[in-house]
Short mmCIF file of C-alpha atoms in Angstrom, two decimals:
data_model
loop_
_atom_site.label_atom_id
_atom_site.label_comp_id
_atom_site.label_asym_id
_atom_site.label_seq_id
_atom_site.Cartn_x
_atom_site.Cartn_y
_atom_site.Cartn_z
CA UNK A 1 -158.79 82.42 43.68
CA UNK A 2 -158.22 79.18 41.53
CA UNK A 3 -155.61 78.51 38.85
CA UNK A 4 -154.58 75.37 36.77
CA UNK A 5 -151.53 74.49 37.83
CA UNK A 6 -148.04 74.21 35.56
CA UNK A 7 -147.21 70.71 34.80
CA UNK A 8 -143.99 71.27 36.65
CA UNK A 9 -145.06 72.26 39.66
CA UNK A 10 -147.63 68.98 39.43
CA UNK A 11 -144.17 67.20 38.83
CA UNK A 12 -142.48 68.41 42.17
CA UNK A 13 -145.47 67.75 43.85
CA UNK A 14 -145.32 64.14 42.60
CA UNK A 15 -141.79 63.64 43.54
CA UNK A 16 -142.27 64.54 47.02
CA UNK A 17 -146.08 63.19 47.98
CA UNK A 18 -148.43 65.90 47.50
CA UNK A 19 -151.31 65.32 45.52
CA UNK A 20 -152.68 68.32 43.64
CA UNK A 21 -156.11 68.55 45.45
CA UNK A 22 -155.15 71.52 46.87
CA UNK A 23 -155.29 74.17 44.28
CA UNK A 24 -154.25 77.16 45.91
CA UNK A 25 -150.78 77.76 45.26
CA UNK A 26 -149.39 79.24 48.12
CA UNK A 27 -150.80 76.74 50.26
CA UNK A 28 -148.85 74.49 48.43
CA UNK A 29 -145.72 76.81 48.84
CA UNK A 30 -146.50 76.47 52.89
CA UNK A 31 -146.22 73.02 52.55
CA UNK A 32 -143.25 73.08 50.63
CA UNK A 33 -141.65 75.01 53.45
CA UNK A 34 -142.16 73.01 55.97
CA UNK A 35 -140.57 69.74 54.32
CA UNK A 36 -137.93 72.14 53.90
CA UNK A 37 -137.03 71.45 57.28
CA UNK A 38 -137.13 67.74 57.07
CA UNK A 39 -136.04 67.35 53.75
CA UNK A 40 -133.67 69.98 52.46
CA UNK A 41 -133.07 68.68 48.77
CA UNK A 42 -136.50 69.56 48.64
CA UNK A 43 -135.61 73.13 48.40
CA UNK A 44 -133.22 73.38 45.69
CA UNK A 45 -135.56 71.50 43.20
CA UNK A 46 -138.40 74.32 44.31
CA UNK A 47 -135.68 77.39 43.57
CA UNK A 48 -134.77 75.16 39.91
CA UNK A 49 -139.02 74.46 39.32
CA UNK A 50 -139.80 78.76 40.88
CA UNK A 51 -139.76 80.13 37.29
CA UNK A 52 -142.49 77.43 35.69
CA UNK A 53 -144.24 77.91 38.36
CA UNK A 54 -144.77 81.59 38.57
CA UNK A 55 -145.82 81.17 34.62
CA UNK A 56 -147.84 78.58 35.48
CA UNK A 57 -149.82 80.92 38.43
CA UNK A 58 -149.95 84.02 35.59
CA UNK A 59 -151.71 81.80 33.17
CA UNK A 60 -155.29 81.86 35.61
CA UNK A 61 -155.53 84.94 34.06
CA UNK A 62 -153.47 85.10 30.78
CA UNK A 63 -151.13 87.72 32.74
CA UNK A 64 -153.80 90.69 31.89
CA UNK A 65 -154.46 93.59 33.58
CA UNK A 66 -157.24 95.15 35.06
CA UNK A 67 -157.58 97.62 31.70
CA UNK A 68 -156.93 94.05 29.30
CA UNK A 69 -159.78 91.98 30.77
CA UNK A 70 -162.05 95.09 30.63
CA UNK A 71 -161.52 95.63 27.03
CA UNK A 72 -161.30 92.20 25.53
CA UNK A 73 -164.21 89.96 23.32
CA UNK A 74 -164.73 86.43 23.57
CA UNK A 75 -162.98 84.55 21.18
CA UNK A 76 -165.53 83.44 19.07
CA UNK A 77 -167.03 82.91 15.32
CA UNK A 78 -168.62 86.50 14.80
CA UNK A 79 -166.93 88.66 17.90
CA UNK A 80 -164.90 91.66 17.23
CA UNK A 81 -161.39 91.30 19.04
CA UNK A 82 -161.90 94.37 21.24
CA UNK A 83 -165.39 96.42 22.48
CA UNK A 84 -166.11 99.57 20.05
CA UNK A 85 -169.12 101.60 18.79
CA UNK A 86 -171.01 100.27 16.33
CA UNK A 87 -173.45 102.97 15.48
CA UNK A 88 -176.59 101.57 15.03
CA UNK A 89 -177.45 97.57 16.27
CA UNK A 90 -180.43 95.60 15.20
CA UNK A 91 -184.05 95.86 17.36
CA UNK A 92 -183.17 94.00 20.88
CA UNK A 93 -179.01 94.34 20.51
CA UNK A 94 -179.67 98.04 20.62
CA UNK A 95 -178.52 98.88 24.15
CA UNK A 96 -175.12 98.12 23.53
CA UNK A 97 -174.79 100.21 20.37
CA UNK A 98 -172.37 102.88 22.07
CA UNK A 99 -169.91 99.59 23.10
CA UNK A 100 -170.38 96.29 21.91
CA UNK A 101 -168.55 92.99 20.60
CA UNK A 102 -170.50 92.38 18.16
CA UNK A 103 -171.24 94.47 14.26
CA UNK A 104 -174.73 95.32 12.78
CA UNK A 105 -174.78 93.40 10.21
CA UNK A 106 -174.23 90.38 12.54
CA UNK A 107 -177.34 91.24 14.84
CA UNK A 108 -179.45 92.18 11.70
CA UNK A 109 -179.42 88.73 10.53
CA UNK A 110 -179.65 86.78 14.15
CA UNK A 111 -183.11 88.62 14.15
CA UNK A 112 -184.05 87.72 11.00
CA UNK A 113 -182.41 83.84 10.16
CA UNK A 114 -183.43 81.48 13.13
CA UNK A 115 -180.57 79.00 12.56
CA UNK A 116 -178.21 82.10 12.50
CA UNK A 117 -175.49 82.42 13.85
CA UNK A 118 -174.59 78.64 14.86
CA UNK A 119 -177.12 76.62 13.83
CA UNK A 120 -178.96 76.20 16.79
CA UNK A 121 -182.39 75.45 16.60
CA UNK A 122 -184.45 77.36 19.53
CA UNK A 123 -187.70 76.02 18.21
CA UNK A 124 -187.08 72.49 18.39
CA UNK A 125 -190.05 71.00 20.58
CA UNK A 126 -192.46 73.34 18.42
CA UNK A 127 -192.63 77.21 17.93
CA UNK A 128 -191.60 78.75 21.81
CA UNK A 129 -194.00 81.37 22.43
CA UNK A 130 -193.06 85.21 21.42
CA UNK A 131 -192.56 86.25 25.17
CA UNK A 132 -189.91 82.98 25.74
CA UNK A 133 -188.53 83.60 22.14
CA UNK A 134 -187.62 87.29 22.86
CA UNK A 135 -185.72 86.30 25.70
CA UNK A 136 -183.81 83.58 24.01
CA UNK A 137 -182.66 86.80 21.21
CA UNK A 138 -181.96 88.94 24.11
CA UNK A 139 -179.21 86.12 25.99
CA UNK A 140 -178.01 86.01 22.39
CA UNK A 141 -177.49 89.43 22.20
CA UNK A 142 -175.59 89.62 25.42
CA UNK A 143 -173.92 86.62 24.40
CA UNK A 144 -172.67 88.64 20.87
CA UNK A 145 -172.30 92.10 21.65
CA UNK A 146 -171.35 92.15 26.04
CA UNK A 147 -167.99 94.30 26.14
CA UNK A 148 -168.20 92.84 30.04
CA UNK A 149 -167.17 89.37 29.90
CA UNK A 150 -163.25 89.18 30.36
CA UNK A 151 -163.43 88.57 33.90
CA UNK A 152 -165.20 85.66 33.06
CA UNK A 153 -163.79 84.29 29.98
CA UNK A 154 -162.31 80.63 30.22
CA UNK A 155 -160.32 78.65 27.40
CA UNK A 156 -162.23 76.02 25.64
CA UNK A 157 -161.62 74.83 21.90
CA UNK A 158 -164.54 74.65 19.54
CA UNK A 159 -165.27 75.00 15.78
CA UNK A 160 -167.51 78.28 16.82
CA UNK A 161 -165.03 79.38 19.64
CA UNK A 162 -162.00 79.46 21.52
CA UNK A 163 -163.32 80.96 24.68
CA UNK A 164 -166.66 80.59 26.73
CA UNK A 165 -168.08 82.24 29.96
CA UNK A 166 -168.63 80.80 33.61
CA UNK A 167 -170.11 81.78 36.33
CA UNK A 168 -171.54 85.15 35.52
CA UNK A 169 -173.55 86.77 37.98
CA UNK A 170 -177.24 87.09 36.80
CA UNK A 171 -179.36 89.30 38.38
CA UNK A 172 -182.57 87.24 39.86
CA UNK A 173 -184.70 89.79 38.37
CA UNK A 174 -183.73 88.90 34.85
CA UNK A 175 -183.07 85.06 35.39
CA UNK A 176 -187.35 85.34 37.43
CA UNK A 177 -188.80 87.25 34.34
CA UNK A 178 -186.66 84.87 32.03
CA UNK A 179 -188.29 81.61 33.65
CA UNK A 180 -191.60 83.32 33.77
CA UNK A 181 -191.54 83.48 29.78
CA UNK A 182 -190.25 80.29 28.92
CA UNK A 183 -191.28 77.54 32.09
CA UNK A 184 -194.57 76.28 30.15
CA UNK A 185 -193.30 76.07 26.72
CA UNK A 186 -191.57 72.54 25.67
CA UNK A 187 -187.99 71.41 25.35
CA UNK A 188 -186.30 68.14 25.53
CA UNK A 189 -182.98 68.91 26.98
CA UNK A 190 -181.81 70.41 30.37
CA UNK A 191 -178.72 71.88 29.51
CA UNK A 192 -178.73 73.64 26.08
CA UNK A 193 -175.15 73.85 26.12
CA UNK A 194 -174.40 70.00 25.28
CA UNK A 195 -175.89 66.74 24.22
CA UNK A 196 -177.53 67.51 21.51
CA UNK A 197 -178.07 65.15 18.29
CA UNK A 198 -176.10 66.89 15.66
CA UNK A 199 -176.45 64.24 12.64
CA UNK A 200 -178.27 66.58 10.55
CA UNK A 201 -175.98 69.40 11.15
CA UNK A 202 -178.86 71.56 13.31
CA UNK A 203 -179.66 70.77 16.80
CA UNK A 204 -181.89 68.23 17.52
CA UNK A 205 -183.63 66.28 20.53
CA UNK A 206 -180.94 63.84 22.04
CA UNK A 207 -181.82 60.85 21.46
CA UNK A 208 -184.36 59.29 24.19
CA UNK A 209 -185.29 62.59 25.27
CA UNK A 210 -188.74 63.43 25.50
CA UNK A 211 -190.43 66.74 24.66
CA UNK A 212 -191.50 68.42 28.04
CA UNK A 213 -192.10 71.41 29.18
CA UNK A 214 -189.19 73.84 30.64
CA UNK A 215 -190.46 73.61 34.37
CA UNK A 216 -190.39 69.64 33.79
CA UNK A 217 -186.82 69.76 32.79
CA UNK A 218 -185.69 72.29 35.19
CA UNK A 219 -187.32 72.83 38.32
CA UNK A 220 -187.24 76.75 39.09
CA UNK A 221 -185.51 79.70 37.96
CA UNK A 222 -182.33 79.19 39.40
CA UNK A 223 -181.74 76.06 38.02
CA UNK A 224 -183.10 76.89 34.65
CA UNK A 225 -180.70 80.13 34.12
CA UNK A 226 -177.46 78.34 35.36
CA UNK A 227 -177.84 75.15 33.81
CA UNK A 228 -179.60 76.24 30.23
CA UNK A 229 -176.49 76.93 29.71
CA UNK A 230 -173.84 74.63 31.17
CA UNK A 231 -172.99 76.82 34.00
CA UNK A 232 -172.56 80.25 31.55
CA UNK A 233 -174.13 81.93 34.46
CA UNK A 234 -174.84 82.10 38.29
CA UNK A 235 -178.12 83.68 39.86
CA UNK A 236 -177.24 86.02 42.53
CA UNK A 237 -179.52 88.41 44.64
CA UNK A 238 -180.31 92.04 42.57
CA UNK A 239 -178.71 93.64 46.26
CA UNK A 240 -175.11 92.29 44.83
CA UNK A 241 -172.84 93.39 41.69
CA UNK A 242 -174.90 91.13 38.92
CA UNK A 243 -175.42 91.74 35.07
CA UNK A 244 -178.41 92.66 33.40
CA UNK A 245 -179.44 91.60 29.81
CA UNK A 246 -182.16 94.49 29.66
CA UNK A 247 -181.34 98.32 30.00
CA UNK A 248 -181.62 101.31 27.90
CA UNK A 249 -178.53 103.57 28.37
CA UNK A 250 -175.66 103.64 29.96
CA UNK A 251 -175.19 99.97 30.59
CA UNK A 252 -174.94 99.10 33.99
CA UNK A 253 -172.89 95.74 33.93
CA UNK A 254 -169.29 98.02 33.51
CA UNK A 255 -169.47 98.96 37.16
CA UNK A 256 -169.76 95.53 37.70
CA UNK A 257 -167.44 93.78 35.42
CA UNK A 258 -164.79 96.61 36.45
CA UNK A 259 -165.52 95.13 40.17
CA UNK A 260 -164.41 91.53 39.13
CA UNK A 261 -161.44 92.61 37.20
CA UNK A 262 -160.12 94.26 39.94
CA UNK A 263 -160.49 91.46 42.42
CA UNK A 264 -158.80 89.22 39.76
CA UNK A 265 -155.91 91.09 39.48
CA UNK A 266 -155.28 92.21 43.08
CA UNK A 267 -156.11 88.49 44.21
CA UNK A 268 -153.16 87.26 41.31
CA UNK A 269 -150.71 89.46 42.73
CA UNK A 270 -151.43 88.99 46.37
CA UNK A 271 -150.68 85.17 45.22
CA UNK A 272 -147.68 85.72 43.44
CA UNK A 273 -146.22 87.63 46.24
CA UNK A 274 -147.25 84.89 48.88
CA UNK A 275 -145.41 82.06 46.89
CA UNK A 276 -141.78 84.49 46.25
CA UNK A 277 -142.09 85.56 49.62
CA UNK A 278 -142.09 81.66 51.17
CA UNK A 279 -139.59 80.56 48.81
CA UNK A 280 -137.10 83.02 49.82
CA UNK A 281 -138.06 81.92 53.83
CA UNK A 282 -137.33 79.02 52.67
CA UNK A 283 -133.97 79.31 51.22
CA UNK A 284 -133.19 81.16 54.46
CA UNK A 285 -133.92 78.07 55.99
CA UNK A 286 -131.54 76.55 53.30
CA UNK A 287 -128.84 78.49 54.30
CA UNK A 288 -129.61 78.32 57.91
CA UNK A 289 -128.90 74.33 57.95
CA UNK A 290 -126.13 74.29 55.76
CA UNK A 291 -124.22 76.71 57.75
#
């Protein structure tokens, strides 16, 4: 597991030599330890720095719980704060109608205003054919109204959002069917999720960039699903835990988003305990010498 590390403990680490490459913490708490035994006013400024520190390792994931990062929303422009039922959801955001993010009247209009909700112009190498198009509304869909993306949900600062996702798993099936649709219509940008010439307050081509068609820009259908946009998802094999964009139902990306939430949490606290538990070896250490 990865987490930013608190400005303090980048301090300490300064002071005594260590560069920060190595960004899991109780690594860092190993090596600690063993200057401890060349070095022992290395130790007290560890016990003073312990409490910024153990903040700083919470903050990977905002100190939530398994139940918290299952039942949060992105931060964003049109997202409820928590997942509820909404009733009724417009034509493709139906399937998450029993638990979404998103409202109806917010769906409604994303199927019927093209520049809705962010001003982000799909259709900007030409009209994208109706089988590529329908795709593009279903990843906005997903993107509105998933009650499944806390365990992926980083901090970013925008004028449309304070949050983004990274790295969720995509079931090949979907990102191969997705590809399929779009790979001979035309674009001029690989990576949808930056770049862009916003002058005339819509999207449009940066500038250079020729219009081209999908498969020119990307390749294949791994590369098009994780880089359309800017890493919001990984392609992984439909044997593993990966979401799904299409179902009718029950929707099947809770088992997995429970899956990752768990591992988050079990993977902070088997952290936290590593770094107390060679802190207090180390003090004994501490003690050891001084006596």
């Amino acid at each position: 597991m990865e987490f930013s590390m608190c400005s303090s403990c980048v301090i300490c680490m300064n002071i005594i030599g260590i560069k920060p490459y190595d960004r899991r913490f109780s690594c860092l708490m190993r090596r600690f330890l063993l200057l401890t035994l060349t070095d022992m006013w290395v130790l007290p400024v560890l016990i003073l720095l312990l409490p910024w520190c153990i903040m700083g390792q919470q903050s990977a994931t905002d100190g939530k719980t398994e139940e918290q990062l299952l039942n949060s929303c992105l931060d964003g422009m049109h997202h409820k704060q928590v997942p509820g039922p909404e009733g009724s959801l417009y034509q493709q955001c139906s399937p998450w109608k029993d638990r979404a993010c998103c409202r109806g009247n917010v769906t409604e209009k994303m199927h019927q205003d093209q520049l809705f909700p962010y001003n982000f112009q799909w259709h900007h190498c030409g009209q994208l054919s109706p089988a590529c198009e329908r795709h593009f509304m279903q990843d906005l869909c997903f993107y509105e109204c998933s009650p499944n993306l806390g365990p992926w949900l980083v901090k970013i600062q925008m004028k449309i959002r304070n949050e983004r996702f990274v790295n969720v798993p995509l079931c090949s099936s979907d990102c191969n069917q997705w590809w399929q649709a779009c790979k001979d219509d035309l674009t001029c940008s690989g990576n949808w999720g930056k770049g862009w010439n916003w002058t005339s307050g819509v999207n449009q081509c940066p500038r250079g960039n020729q219009c081209k068609t999908f498969k020119k820009y990307f390749g294949d259908a791994t590369n098009f699903c994780q880089k359309i946009w800017d890493g919001s998802f990984t392609v992984v094999p439909d044997t593993e835990p990966c979401m799904t964009q299409w179902f009718d139902g029950l929707n099947p990306n809770n088992a997995v988003a429970r899956k990752r939430a768990t591992e988050i949490v079990q993977a902070s606290a088997g952290e936290l305990s590593a770094t107390v538990s060679y802190v207090l070896l180390g003090v004994g250490i501490f003690l050891v010498k001084l006596w």
